[in-house]
JSON list of C-alpha atoms in Angstrom, two decimals:
[
{"chain": "A", "resi": 235, "resn": "MET", "atom": "CA", "xyz": [83.53, 266.70, 28.81]},
{"chain": "A", "resi": 236, "resn": "ASN", "atom": "CA", "xyz": [86.95, 266.78, 30.35]},
{"chain": "A", "resi": 237, "resn": "GLY", "atom": "CA", "xyz": [88.33, 269.59, 28.21]},
{"chain": "A", "resi": 238, "resn": "GLU", "atom": "CA", "xyz": [88.02, 267.53, 25.05]},
{"chain": "A", "resi": 239, "resn": "GLU", "atom": "CA", "xyz": [86.17, 269.05, 22.13]},
{"chain": "A", "resi": 240, "resn": "GLU", "atom": "CA", "xyz": [83.03, 267.00, 21.55]},
{"chain": "A", "resi": 241, "resn": "PRO", "atom": "CA", "xyz": [82.68, 266.11, 17.87]},
{"chain": "A", "resi": 242, "resn": "ALA", "atom": "CA", "xyz": [79.85, 267.79, 16.01]},
{"chain": "A", "resi": 243, "resn": "LEU", "atom": "CA", "xyz": [76.94, 265.49, 15.32]},
{"chain": "A", "resi": 244, "resn": "LYS", "atom": "CA", "xyz": [75.15, 265.44, 11.99]},
{"chain": "A", "resi": 245, "resn": "SER", "atom": "CA", "xyz": [71.39, 265.84, 12.05]},
{"chain": "A", "resi": 246, "resn": "GLY", "atom": "CA", "xyz": [69.56, 262.87, 10.61]},
{"chain": "A", "resi": 247, "resn": "SER", "atom": "CA", "xyz": [72.08, 260.45, 12.13]},
{"chain": "A", "resi": 248, "resn": "SER", "atom": "CA", "xyz": [72.01, 257.68, 14.70]},
{"chain": "A", "resi": 249, "resn": "TYR", "atom": "CA", "xyz": [74.95, 257.21, 17.05]},
{"chain": "A", "resi": 250, "resn": "LEU", "atom": "CA", "xyz": [76.16, 254.16, 18.95]},
{"chain": "A", "resi": 251, "resn": "TYR", "atom": "CA", "xyz": [78.01, 254.86, 22.21]},
{"chain": "A", "resi": 252, "resn": "THR", "atom": "CA", "xyz": [80.22, 252.00, 23.32]},
{"chain": "A", "resi": 253, "resn": "ASP", "atom": "CA", "xyz": [83.03, 253.86, 25.10]},
{"chain": "A", "resi": 254, "resn": "LYS", "atom": "CA", "xyz": [81.74, 255.36, 28.37]},
{"chain": "A", "resi": 255, "resn": "GLY", "atom": "CA", "xyz": [78.38, 254.51, 26.79]},
{"chain": "A", "resi": 256, "resn": "VAL", "atom": "CA", "xyz": [75.56, 255.60, 29.06]},
{"chain": "A", "resi": 257, "resn": "ALA", "atom": "CA", "xyz": [77.24, 258.60, 30.71]},
{"chain": "A", "resi": 258, "resn": "ARG", "atom": "CA", "xyz": [78.55, 259.96, 27.44]},
{"chain": "A", "resi": 259, "resn": "ALA", "atom": "CA", "xyz": [75.25, 259.46, 25.62]},
{"chain": "A", "resi": 260, "resn": "TYR", "atom": "CA", "xyz": [73.40, 261.39, 28.34]},
{"chain": "A", "resi": 261, "resn": "GLU", "atom": "CA", "xyz": [75.99, 264.21, 28.18]},
{"chain": "A", "resi": 262, "resn": "VAL", "atom": "CA", "xyz": [75.51, 264.54, 24.43]},
{"chain": "A", "resi": 263, "resn": "PHE", "atom": "CA", "xyz": [71.73, 264.28, 24.79]},
{"chain": "A", "resi": 264, "resn": "LYS", "atom": "CA", "xyz": [71.72, 267.09, 27.36]},
{"chain": "A", "resi": 265, "resn": "ARG", "atom": "CA", "xyz": [73.86, 269.20, 25.03]},
{"chain": "A", "resi": 266, "resn": "LEU", "atom": "CA", "xyz": [71.34, 268.69, 22.21]},
{"chain": "A", "resi": 267, "resn": "LEU", "atom": "CA", "xyz": [68.51, 269.74, 24.54]},
{"chain": "A", "resi": 268, "resn": "SER", "atom": "CA", "xyz": [70.48, 272.83, 25.59]},
{"chain": "A", "resi": 269, "resn": "GLU", "atom": "CA", "xyz": [70.55, 273.81, 21.90]},
{"chain": "A", "resi": 270, "resn": "GLY", "atom": "CA", "xyz": [66.75, 274.06, 22.05]},
{"chain": "A", "resi": 271, "resn": "ARG", "atom": "CA", "xyz": [65.89, 270.65, 20.62]},
{"chain": "A", "resi": 272, "resn": "ARG", "atom": "CA", "xyz": [62.99, 268.60, 21.92]},
{"chain": "A", "resi": 273, "resn": "GLY", "atom": "CA", "xyz": [63.99, 265.29, 23.50]},
{"chain": "A", "resi": 274, "resn": "LEU", "atom": "CA", "xyz": [62.64, 261.87, 24.40]},
{"chain": "A", "resi": 275, "resn": "VAL", "atom": "CA", "xyz": [64.32, 259.23, 26.57]},
{"chain": "A", "resi": 276, "resn": "ILE", "atom": "CA", "xyz": [63.33, 255.57, 26.40]},
{"chain": "A", "resi": 277, "resn": "THR", "atom": "CA", "xyz": [65.19, 253.67, 29.10]},
{"chain": "A", "resi": 278, "resn": "ARG", "atom": "CA", "xyz": [65.43, 250.55, 31.19]},
{"chain": "A", "resi": 279, "resn": "THR", "atom": "CA", "xyz": [66.19, 252.75, 34.22]},
{"chain": "A", "resi": 280, "resn": "HIS", "atom": "CA", "xyz": [63.17, 253.96, 36.21]},
{"chain": "A", "resi": 281, "resn": "PRO", "atom": "CA", "xyz": [62.26, 257.50, 35.06]},
{"chain": "A", "resi": 282, "resn": "ASN", "atom": "CA", "xyz": [62.46, 258.92, 38.60]},
{"chain": "A", "resi": 283, "resn": "ARG", "atom": "CA", "xyz": [66.07, 257.73, 38.80]},
{"chain": "A", "resi": 284, "resn": "VAL", "atom": "CA", "xyz": [66.85, 259.20, 35.37]},
{"chain": "A", "resi": 285, "resn": "GLN", "atom": "CA", "xyz": [65.44, 262.55, 36.49]},
{"chain": "A", "resi": 286, "resn": "GLN", "atom": "CA", "xyz": [67.51, 262.40, 39.73]},
{"chain": "A", "resi": 287, "resn": "LEU", "atom": "CA", "xyz": [70.72, 261.63, 37.86]},
{"chain": "A", "resi": 288, "resn": "HIS", "atom": "CA", "xyz": [70.32, 263.89, 34.85]},
{"chain": "A", "resi": 289, "resn": "GLY", "atom": "CA", "xyz": [67.64, 266.51, 35.60]},
{"chain": "A", "resi": 290, "resn": "LEU", "atom": "CA", "xyz": [66.15, 266.33, 32.13]},
{"chain": "A", "resi": 291, "resn": "ASP", "atom": "CA", "xyz": [63.29, 268.52, 30.98]},
{"chain": "A", "resi": 292, "resn": "CYS", "atom": "CA", "xyz": [61.74, 266.03, 28.55]},
{"chain": "A", "resi": 293, "resn": "PRO", "atom": "CA", "xyz": [59.56, 262.92, 28.55]},
{"chain": "A", "resi": 294, "resn": "VAL", "atom": "CA", "xyz": [61.20, 259.79, 29.96]},
{"chain": "A", "resi": 295, "resn": "MET", "atom": "CA", "xyz": [59.60, 256.44, 29.16]},
{"chain": "A", "resi": 296, "resn": "TRP", "atom": "CA", "xyz": [60.41, 253.24, 31.04]},
{"chain": "A", "resi": 297, "resn": "ILE", "atom": "CA", "xyz": [60.96, 249.94, 29.23]},
{"chain": "A", "resi": 298, "resn": "ALA", "atom": "CA", "xyz": [59.27, 247.60, 31.70]},
{"chain": "A", "resi": 299, "resn": "LYS", "atom": "CA", "xyz": [57.18, 244.45, 31.90]},
{"chain": "A", "resi": 300, "resn": "SER", "atom": "CA", "xyz": [55.45, 245.70, 35.03]},
{"chain": "A", "resi": 301, "resn": "THR", "atom": "CA", "xyz": [51.80, 246.53, 34.81]},
{"chain": "A", "resi": 302, "resn": "LYS", "atom": "CA", "xyz": [51.26, 250.21, 34.22]},
{"chain": "A", "resi": 303, "resn": "PRO", "atom": "CA", "xyz": [53.10, 251.95, 37.06]},
{"chain": "A", "resi": 304, "resn": "THR", "atom": "CA", "xyz": [51.32, 254.99, 38.46]},
{"chain": "A", "resi": 305, "resn": "GLY", "atom": "CA", "xyz": [52.59, 258.28, 37.10]},
{"chain": "A", "resi": 306, "resn": "VAL", "atom": "CA", "xyz": [55.21, 256.67, 34.84]},
{"chain": "A", "resi": 307, "resn": "MET", "atom": "CA", "xyz": [55.02, 256.35, 31.06]},
{"chain": "A", "resi": 308, "resn": "SER", "atom": "CA", "xyz": [56.09, 252.84, 30.13]},
{"chain": "A", "resi": 309, "resn": "LEU", "atom": "CA", "xyz": [56.60, 250.61, 27.10]},
{"chain": "A", "resi": 310, "resn": "GLU", "atom": "CA", "xyz": [56.60, 246.82, 27.13]},
{"chain": "A", "resi": 311, "resn": "PRO", "atom": "CA", "xyz": [59.94, 245.43, 25.92]},
{"chain": "A", "resi": 312, "resn": "THR", "atom": "CA", "xyz": [58.32, 242.80, 23.69]},
{"chain": "A", "resi": 313, "resn": "ARG", "atom": "CA", "xyz": [56.29, 245.39, 21.76]},
{"chain": "A", "resi": 314, "resn": "LEU", "atom": "CA", "xyz": [59.08, 246.55, 19.45]},
{"chain": "A", "resi": 315, "resn": "MET", "atom": "CA", "xyz": [56.73, 248.13, 16.92]},
{"chain": "A", "resi": 316, "resn": "LYS", "atom": "CA", "xyz": [55.10, 250.16, 19.71]},
{"chain": "A", "resi": 317, "resn": "ILE", "atom": "CA", "xyz": [58.54, 251.38, 20.78]},
{"chain": "A", "resi": 318, "resn": "HIS", "atom": "CA", "xyz": [59.34, 252.19, 17.15]},
{"chain": "A", "resi": 319, "resn": "SER", "atom": "CA", "xyz": [56.03, 254.02, 16.62]},
{"chain": "A", "resi": 320, "resn": "THR", "atom": "CA", "xyz": [56.57, 256.02, 19.83]},
{"chain": "A", "resi": 321, "resn": "VAL", "atom": "CA", "xyz": [59.93, 257.24, 18.51]},
{"chain": "A", "resi": 322, "resn": "SER", "atom": "CA", "xyz": [58.54, 257.72, 15.00]},
{"chain": "A", "resi": 323, "resn": "ASP", "atom": "CA", "xyz": [55.56, 259.77, 16.16]},
{"chain": "A", "resi": 324, "resn": "PHE", "atom": "CA", "xyz": [57.80, 261.92, 18.36]},
{"chain": "A", "resi": 325, "resn": "ILE", "atom": "CA", "xyz": [60.40, 262.75, 15.70]},
{"chain": "A", "resi": 326, "resn": "LYS", "atom": "CA", "xyz": [57.76, 263.36, 13.02]},
{"chain": "A", "resi": 327, "resn": "ALA", "atom": "CA", "xyz": [56.00, 265.81, 15.36]},
{"chain": "A", "resi": 328, "resn": "ASN", "atom": "CA", "xyz": [59.36, 267.36, 16.36]},
{"chain": "A", "resi": 329, "resn": "PRO", "atom": "CA", "xyz": [61.79, 267.31, 13.39]},
{"chain": "A", "resi": 330, "resn": "GLY", "atom": "CA", "xyz": [65.39, 267.83, 14.45]},
{"chain": "A", "resi": 331, "resn": "SER", "atom": "CA", "xyz": [64.72, 266.40, 17.90]},
{"chain": "A", "resi": 332, "resn": "ALA", "atom": "CA", "xyz": [66.88, 264.01, 19.94]},
{"chain": "A", "resi": 333, "resn": "VAL", "atom": "CA", "xyz": [65.98, 260.53, 21.18]},
{"chain": "A", "resi": 334, "resn": "LEU", "atom": "CA", "xyz": [68.06, 258.54, 23.64]},
{"chain": "A", "resi": 335, "resn": "LEU", "atom": "CA", "xyz": [67.36, 254.79, 23.67]},
{"chain": "A", "resi": 336, "resn": "ASP", "atom": "CA", "xyz": [69.01, 253.30, 26.76]},
{"chain": "A", "resi": 337, "resn": "GLY", "atom": "CA", "xyz": [68.17, 249.62, 27.08]},
{"chain": "A", "resi": 338, "resn": "LEU", "atom": "CA", "xyz": [69.10, 247.99, 23.79]},
{"chain": "A", "resi": 339, "resn": "GLU", "atom": "CA", "xyz": [70.60, 244.99, 25.60]},
{"chain": "A", "resi": 340, "resn": "TYR", "atom": "CA", "xyz": [67.29, 244.40, 27.41]},
{"chain": "A", "resi": 341, "resn": "LEU", "atom": "CA", "xyz": [65.34, 244.62, 24.16]},
{"chain": "A", "resi": 342, "resn": "ILE", "atom": "CA", "xyz": [67.69, 242.04, 22.62]},
{"chain": "A", "resi": 343, "resn": "THR", "atom": "CA", "xyz": [67.24, 239.74, 25.64]},
{"chain": "A", "resi": 344, "resn": "GLU", "atom": "CA", "xyz": [63.45, 239.98, 25.33]},
{"chain": "A", "resi": 345, "resn": "ASN", "atom": "CA", "xyz": [63.12, 239.77, 21.53]},
{"chain": "A", "resi": 346, "resn": "GLY", "atom": "CA", "xyz": [66.33, 238.37, 20.04]},
{"chain": "A", "resi": 347, "resn": "PHE", "atom": "CA", "xyz": [68.86, 240.31, 18.01]},
{"chain": "A", "resi": 348, "resn": "GLY", "atom": "CA", "xyz": [67.22, 240.03, 14.57]},
{"chain": "A", "resi": 349, "resn": "PRO", "atom": "CA", "xyz": [63.88, 241.65, 15.41]},
{"chain": "A", "resi": 350, "resn": "VAL", "atom": "CA", "xyz": [65.59, 244.42, 17.40]},
{"chain": "A", "resi": 351, "resn": "MET", "atom": "CA", "xyz": [67.98, 245.11, 14.51]},
{"chain": "A", "resi": 352, "resn": "LYS", "atom": "CA", "xyz": [65.06, 245.36, 12.07]},
{"chain": "A", "resi": 353, "resn": "ALA", "atom": "CA", "xyz": [63.27, 247.84, 14.35]},
{"chain": "A", "resi": 354, "resn": "ILE", "atom": "CA", "xyz": [66.47, 249.88, 14.69]},
{"chain": "A", "resi": 355, "resn": "GLN", "atom": "CA", "xyz": [66.94, 249.97, 10.91]},
{"chain": "A", "resi": 356, "resn": "LEU", "atom": "CA", "xyz": [63.39, 251.21, 10.42]},
{"chain": "A", "resi": 357, "resn": "THR", "atom": "CA", "xyz": [63.84, 253.83, 13.13]},
{"chain": "A", "resi": 358, "resn": "ASN", "atom": "CA", "xyz": [67.15, 254.98, 11.63]},
{"chain": "A", "resi": 359, "resn": "GLU", "atom": "CA", "xyz": [65.43, 255.65, 8.29]},
{"chain": "A", "resi": 360, "resn": "GLU", "atom": "CA", "xyz": [62.91, 257.93, 9.99]},
{"chain": "A", "resi": 361, "resn": "VAL", "atom": "CA", "xyz": [65.63, 259.66, 12.00]},
{"chain": "A", "resi": 362, "resn": "ALA", "atom": "CA", "xyz": [67.34, 260.46, 8.69]},
{"chain": "A", "resi": 363, "resn": "MET", "atom": "CA", "xyz": [64.11, 261.72, 7.08]},
{"chain": "A", "resi": 364, "resn": "THR", "atom": "CA", "xyz": [63.29, 264.06, 9.98]},
{"chain": "A", "resi": 365, "resn": "GLY", "atom": "CA", "xyz": [66.81, 265.43, 10.56]},
{"chain": "A", "resi": 366, "resn": "SER", "atom": "CA", "xyz": [66.70, 264.10, 14.11]},
{"chain": "A", "resi": 367, "resn": "PHE", "atom": "CA", "xyz": [69.26, 262.37, 16.33]},
{"chain": "A", "resi": 368, "resn": "LEU", "atom": "CA", "xyz": [69.14, 258.88, 17.85]},
{"chain": "A", "resi": 369, "resn": "LEU", "atom": "CA", "xyz": [71.66, 258.13, 20.61]},
{"chain": "A", "resi": 370, "resn": "VAL", "atom": "CA", "xyz": [72.05, 254.52, 21.72]},
{"chain": "A", "resi": 371, "resn": "PRO", "atom": "CA", "xyz": [74.51, 253.52, 24.46]},
{"chain": "A", "resi": 372, "resn": "VAL", "atom": "CA", "xyz": [75.47, 249.85, 24.60]},
{"chain": "A", "resi": 373, "resn": "ASP", "atom": "CA", "xyz": [77.98, 247.80, 26.55]},
{"chain": "A", "resi": 374, "resn": "PRO", "atom": "CA", "xyz": [79.92, 245.84, 23.90]},
{"chain": "A", "resi": 375, "resn": "ARG", "atom": "CA", "xyz": [80.65, 243.10, 26.45]},
{"chain": "A", "resi": 376, "resn": "THR", "atom": "CA", "xyz": [76.96, 242.14, 26.32]},
{"chain": "A", "resi": 377, "resn": "LEU", "atom": "CA", "xyz": [76.99, 241.40, 22.58]},
{"chain": "A", "resi": 378, "resn": "GLU", "atom": "CA", "xyz": [78.51, 238.79, 20.32]},
{"chain": "A", "resi": 379, "resn": "THR", "atom": "CA", "xyz": [81.18, 240.10, 17.94]},
{"chain": "A", "resi": 380, "resn": "GLN", "atom": "CA", "xyz": [78.92, 239.73, 14.90]},
{"chain": "A", "resi": 381, "resn": "GLN", "atom": "CA", "xyz": [76.06, 241.57, 16.62]},
{"chain": "A", "resi": 382, "resn": "LEU", "atom": "CA", "xyz": [78.33, 244.45, 17.56]},
{"chain": "A", "resi": 383, "resn": "GLY", "atom": "CA", "xyz": [79.55, 244.53, 13.96]},
{"chain": "A", "resi": 384, "resn": "PHE", "atom": "CA", "xyz": [75.99, 244.82, 12.64]},
{"chain": "A", "resi": 385, "resn": "LEU", "atom": "CA", "xyz": [75.27, 247.67, 15.06]},
{"chain": "A", "resi": 386, "resn": "GLU", "atom": "CA", "xyz": [78.50, 249.50, 14.20]},
{"chain": "A", "resi": 387, "resn": "ARG", "atom": "CA", "xyz": [77.60, 249.21, 10.52]},
{"chain": "A", "resi": 388, "resn": "GLU", "atom": "CA", "xyz": [74.09, 250.61, 11.09]},
{"chain": "A", "resi": 389, "resn": "PHE", "atom": "CA", "xyz": [75.11, 253.49, 13.38]},
{"chain": "A", "resi": 390, "resn": "SER", "atom": "CA", "xyz": [77.59, 256.32, 13.17]},
{"chain": "A", "resi": 391, "resn": "LEU", "atom": "CA", "xyz": [80.23, 256.22, 15.86]},
{"chain": "A", "resi": 392, "resn": "PRO", "atom": "CA", "xyz": [80.72, 259.54, 17.68]},
{"chain": "A", "resi": 393, "resn": "ASP", "atom": "CA", "xyz": [84.50, 259.13, 17.67]},
{"chain": "A", "resi": 394, "resn": "ASP", "atom": "CA", "xyz": [84.37, 259.13, 13.87]},
{"chain": "A", "resi": 395, "resn": "ARG", "atom": "CA", "xyz": [83.23, 262.75, 14.07]},
{"chain": "A", "resi": 396, "resn": "GLY", "atom": "CA", "xyz": [79.92, 261.99, 12.39]},
{"chain": "A", "resi": 397, "resn": "LYS", "atom": "CA", "xyz": [81.20, 259.75, 9.61]},
{"chain": "A", "resi": 398, "resn": "GLN", "atom": "CA", "xyz": [79.37, 256.51, 8.99]},
{"chain": "A", "resi": 399, "resn": "SER", "atom": "CA", "xyz": [81.43, 253.43, 9.81]},
{"chain": "A", "resi": 400, "resn": "GLU", "atom": "CA", "xyz": [83.10, 252.08, 6.71]},
{"chain": "A", "resi": 401, "resn": "SER", "atom": "CA", "xyz": [82.76, 248.46, 5.72]},
{"chain": "A", "resi": 402, "resn": "PRO", "atom": "CA", "xyz": [86.04, 246.53, 5.39]}
]
């Protein structure tokens, strides 16, 4: 982490990573796992590639339209409630756990912003109730200004040292 002190995260919070998004989110996720937390990754990147890059000891699920790939757990991008229930079931069974959702842009492309935002809001409520962590990297260049604003309002920003973004 380049000698910088990583801000403490608050359990029961969801974090949006826009600066150095994916790499930083995975670093924080790995740190949470090293603290003994259970973890789940839901990603647009093939799980074998995620394991090569990050060496995680946790389930990795692939957001993919492909028919069920052999040996890979996958979720269809258009089944938002299935994605939500997968996260919900995991964090209810493992309170205080960490979930990394890498592929928000793809979900928005497949479903539109509104339905994805509603699913995120529902998931955030359950993250709060279970004392878990949700980490979501996103490239702000892929979103409209208003969409990014909605996301920043819904998530804590890690640079704010765990404080919820304030409305203007």
